[in-house]
XYZ file of C-alpha atoms in Angstrom:
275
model
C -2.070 -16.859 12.046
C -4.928 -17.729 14.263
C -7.982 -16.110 12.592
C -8.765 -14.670 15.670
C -6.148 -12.661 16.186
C -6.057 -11.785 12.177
C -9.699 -10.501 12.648
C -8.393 -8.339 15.689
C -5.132 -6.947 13.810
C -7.376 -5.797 10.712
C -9.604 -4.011 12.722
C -7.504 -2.111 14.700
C -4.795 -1.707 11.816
C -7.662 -0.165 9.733
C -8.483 1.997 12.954
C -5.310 3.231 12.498
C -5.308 3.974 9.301
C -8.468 5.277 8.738
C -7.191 9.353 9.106
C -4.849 8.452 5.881
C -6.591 6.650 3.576
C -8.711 8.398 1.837
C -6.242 10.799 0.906
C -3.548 8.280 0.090
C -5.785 6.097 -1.788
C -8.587 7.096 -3.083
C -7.271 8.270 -6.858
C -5.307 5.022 -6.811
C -8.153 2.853 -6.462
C -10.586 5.130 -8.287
C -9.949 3.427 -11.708
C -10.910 -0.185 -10.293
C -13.312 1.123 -8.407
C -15.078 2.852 -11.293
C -15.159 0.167 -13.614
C -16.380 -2.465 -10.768
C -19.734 -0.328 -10.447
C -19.786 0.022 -14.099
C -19.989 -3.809 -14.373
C -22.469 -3.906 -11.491
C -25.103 -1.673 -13.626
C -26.916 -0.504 -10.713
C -30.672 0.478 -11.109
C -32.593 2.972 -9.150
C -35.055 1.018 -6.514
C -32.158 -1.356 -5.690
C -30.874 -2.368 -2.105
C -26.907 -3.093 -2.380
C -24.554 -4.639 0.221
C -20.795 -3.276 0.651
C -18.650 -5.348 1.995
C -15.515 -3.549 3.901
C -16.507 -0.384 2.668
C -13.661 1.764 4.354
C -14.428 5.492 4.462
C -17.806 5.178 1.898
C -15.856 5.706 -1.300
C -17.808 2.394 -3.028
C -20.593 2.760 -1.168
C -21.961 6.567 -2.157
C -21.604 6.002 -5.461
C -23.382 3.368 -5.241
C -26.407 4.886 -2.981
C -26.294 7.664 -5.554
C -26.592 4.818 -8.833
C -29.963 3.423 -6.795
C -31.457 6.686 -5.370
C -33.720 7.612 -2.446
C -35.798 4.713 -3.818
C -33.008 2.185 -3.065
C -30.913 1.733 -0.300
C -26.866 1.208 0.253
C -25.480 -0.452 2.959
C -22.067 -0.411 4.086
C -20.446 -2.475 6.301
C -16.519 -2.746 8.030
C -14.803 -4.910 10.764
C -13.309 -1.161 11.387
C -15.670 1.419 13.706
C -13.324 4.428 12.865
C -13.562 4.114 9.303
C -17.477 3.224 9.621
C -16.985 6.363 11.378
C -15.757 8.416 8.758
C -17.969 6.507 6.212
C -21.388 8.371 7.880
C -19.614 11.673 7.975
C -18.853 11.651 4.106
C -22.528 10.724 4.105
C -23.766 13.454 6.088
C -21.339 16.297 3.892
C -22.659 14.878 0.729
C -26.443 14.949 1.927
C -27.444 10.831 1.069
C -29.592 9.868 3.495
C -30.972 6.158 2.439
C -27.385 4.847 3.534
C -27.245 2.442 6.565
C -23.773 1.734 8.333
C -22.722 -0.810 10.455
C -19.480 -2.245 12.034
C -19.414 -6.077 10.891
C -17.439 -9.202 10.411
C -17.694 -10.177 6.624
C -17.812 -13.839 7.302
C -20.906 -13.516 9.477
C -23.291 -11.121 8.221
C -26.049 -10.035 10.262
C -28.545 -9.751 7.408
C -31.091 -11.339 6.486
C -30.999 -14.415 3.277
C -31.915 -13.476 0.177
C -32.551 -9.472 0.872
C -30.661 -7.617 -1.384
C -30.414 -7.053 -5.001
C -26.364 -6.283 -5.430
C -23.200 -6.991 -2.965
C -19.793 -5.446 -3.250
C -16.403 -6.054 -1.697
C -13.915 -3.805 -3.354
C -10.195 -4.736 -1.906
C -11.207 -6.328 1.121
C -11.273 -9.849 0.467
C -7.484 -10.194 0.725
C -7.611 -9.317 4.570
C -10.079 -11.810 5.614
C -9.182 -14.682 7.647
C -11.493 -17.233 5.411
C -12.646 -15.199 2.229
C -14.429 -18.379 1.554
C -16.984 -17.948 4.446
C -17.488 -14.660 3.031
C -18.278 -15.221 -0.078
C -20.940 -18.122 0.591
C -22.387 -14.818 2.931
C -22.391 -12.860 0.123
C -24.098 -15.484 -1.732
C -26.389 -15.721 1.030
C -27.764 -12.317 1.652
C -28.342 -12.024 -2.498
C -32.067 -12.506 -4.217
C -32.187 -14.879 -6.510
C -30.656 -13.199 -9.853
C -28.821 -10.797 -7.564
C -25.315 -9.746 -8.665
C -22.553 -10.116 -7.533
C -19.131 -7.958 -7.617
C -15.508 -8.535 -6.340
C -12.119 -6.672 -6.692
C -8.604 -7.967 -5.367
C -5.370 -6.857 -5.963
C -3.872 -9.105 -8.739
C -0.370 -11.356 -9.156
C 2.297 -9.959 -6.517
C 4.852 -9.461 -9.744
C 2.463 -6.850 -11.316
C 2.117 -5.203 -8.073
C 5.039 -3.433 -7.969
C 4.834 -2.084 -4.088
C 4.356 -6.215 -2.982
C 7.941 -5.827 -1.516
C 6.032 -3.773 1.614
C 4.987 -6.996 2.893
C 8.861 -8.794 3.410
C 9.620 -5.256 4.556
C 7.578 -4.937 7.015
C 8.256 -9.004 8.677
C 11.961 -8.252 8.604
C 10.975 -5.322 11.368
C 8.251 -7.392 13.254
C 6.992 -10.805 13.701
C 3.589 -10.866 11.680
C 1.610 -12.011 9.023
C -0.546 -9.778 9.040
C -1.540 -10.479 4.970
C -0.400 -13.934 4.802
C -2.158 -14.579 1.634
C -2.526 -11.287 0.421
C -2.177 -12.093 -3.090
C -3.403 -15.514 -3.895
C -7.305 -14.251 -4.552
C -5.235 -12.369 -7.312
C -3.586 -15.406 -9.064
C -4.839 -16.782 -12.249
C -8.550 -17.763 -12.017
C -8.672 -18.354 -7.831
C -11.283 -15.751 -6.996
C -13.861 -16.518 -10.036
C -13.077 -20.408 -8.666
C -13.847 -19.445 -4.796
C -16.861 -17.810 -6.070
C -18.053 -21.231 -7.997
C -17.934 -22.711 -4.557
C -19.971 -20.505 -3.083
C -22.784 -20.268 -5.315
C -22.493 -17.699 -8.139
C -22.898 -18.254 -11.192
C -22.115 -16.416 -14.526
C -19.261 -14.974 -13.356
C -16.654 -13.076 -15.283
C -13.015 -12.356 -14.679
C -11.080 -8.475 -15.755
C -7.490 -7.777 -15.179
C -6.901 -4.021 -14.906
C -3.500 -3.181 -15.610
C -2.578 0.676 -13.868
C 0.652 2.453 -11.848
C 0.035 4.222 -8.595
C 1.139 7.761 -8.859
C 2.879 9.546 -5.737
C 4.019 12.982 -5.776
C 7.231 12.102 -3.843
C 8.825 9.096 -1.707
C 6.955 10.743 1.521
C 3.860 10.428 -0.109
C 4.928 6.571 -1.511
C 5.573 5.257 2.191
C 2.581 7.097 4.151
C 0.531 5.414 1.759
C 2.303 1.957 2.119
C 2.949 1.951 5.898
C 0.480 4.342 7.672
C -2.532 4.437 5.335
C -2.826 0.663 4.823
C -3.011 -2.254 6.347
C 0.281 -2.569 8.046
C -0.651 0.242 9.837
C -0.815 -1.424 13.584
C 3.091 -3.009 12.683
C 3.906 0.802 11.858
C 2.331 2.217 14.698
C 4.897 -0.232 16.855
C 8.182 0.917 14.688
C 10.537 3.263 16.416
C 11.998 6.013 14.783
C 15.064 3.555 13.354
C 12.731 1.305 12.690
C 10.635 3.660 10.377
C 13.826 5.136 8.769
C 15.137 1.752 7.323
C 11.948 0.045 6.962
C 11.077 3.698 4.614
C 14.553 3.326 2.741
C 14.165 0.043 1.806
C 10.902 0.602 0.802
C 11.775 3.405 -1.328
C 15.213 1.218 -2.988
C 12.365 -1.297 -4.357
C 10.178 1.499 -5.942
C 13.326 2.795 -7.379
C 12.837 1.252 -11.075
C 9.432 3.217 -11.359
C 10.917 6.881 -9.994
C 10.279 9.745 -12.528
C 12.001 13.032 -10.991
C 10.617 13.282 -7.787
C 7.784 11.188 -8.537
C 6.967 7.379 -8.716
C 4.586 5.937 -10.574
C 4.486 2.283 -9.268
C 2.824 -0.614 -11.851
C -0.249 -2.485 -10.382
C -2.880 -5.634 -10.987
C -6.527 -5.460 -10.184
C -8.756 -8.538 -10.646
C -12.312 -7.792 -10.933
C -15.093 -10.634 -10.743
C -18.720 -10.378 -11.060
C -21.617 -12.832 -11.243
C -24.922 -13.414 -9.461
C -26.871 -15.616 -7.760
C -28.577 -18.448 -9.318
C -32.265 -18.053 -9.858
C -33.552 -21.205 -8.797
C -31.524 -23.257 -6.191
């Protein structure tokens, strides 16, 4: 896919789905998420960079690890879920949080200005993660850290089959390489190239928990990022791309229930000190 055009379906597929996921996802990633920021050992005083930072959910904890004396910054290709972002901001009362809409491979920061960068699940989407990681790179201090999670191989991800679910309805690609930042050592690797150093790879085994198959395919279709594809399904559409979706969960149903097995690759690092 041109990268144009990828750039353009991400942010208006997140646009889309920025009303849904929050509630669809944020207990699914929370585990990932968590021990990412545990890793990252954020200190109060700090200024920290994330990268496609959806609704916040990454972000405010991190604000809240470096206090008022700190500053977070949180960034996405998506204005409605930048949006959203700086009204969980507002309800929970942080105030040294900046938002801004922007492209991860061109960020409009300044070298060498911030202590920490994040990008929790948003590499996969990008165009050329490799541009964004030399940015990341860029923007750190010297000795600034740096911390990454992906979703891991596409045969511990047990929901991968959304993807040749989803083309069989609609010509797009819309996550061509969705899962090769996730295979064996690729992403610590892609960092090397950029610049980081000391970097460390974690595989987080987990399942994904939905209450019921509703649940399971609002969370794949509407509240992710084939949500501009879904938005262009008709009703027939919907139905059999929901049914076939549900036939390759079956193996993990419980009752109602499903609770679906899933990868996530964490790397961190930092910056060299001297160049």
């Amino acid at each position: 896919m041109d990268a144009r055009l990828q750039r353009r379906v991400q942010r208006y597929g997140w646009d889309l789905a920025a009303d849904d996921y929050e509630a669809l996802w944020q207990a699914q990633l929370a585990p990932a998420q968590a021990r990412l920021l545990e890793r990252m050992a954020l200190q109060t005083g700090e200024h920290v960079l994330d990268v496609a930072c959806g609704t916040g959910l990454v972000t405010l904890r991190a604000a809240h690890s470096v206090g008022p004396q700190g500053q977070a910054i949180g960034v996405d290709l998506s204005e409605r879920m930048v949006q959203a972002a700086e009204r969980r901001a507002r309800a929970s009362g942080q105030r040294h949080v900046r938002w801004e809409r922007m492209d991860a491979e061109q960020l409009a920061l300044a070298d060498a200005s911030l202590d920490a960068a994040l990008c929790a699940f948003g590499l996969m989407y990008l165009p050329e993660p490799e541009q964004a990681l030399k940015e990341l790179v860029r923007v750190l201090r010297p000795g600034g850290r740096l911390g990454l999670a992906v979703w891991g191989e596409r045969a511990r991800c047990g929901w991968s089959a959304l993807f040749p679910i989803v083309d069989a309805e609609v010509t797009t690609e819309v996550c061509p390489l969705f899962f090769r930042l996730g295979q064996g050592d690729a992403l610590a690797r892609l960092c090397g190239q950029a610049g980081a150093t000391g970097l460390r790879t974690e595989r987080l085994n987990t399942s994904l928990h939905y209450a019921s198959g509703d649940e399971a395919c609002r969370a794949a279709f509407a509240g992710g990022p084939v949500a501009l594809a879904w938005s262009r399904f008709g009703d027939e559409a919907r139905a059999r791309a929901c049914a076939r979706y549900l036939d390759a969960l079956a193996p993990w149903r419980s009752g109602a229930g499903y609770a679906v097995p899933a990868e996530f690759v964490l790397v961190t690092g930092h910056k060299p000190e001297r160049s």
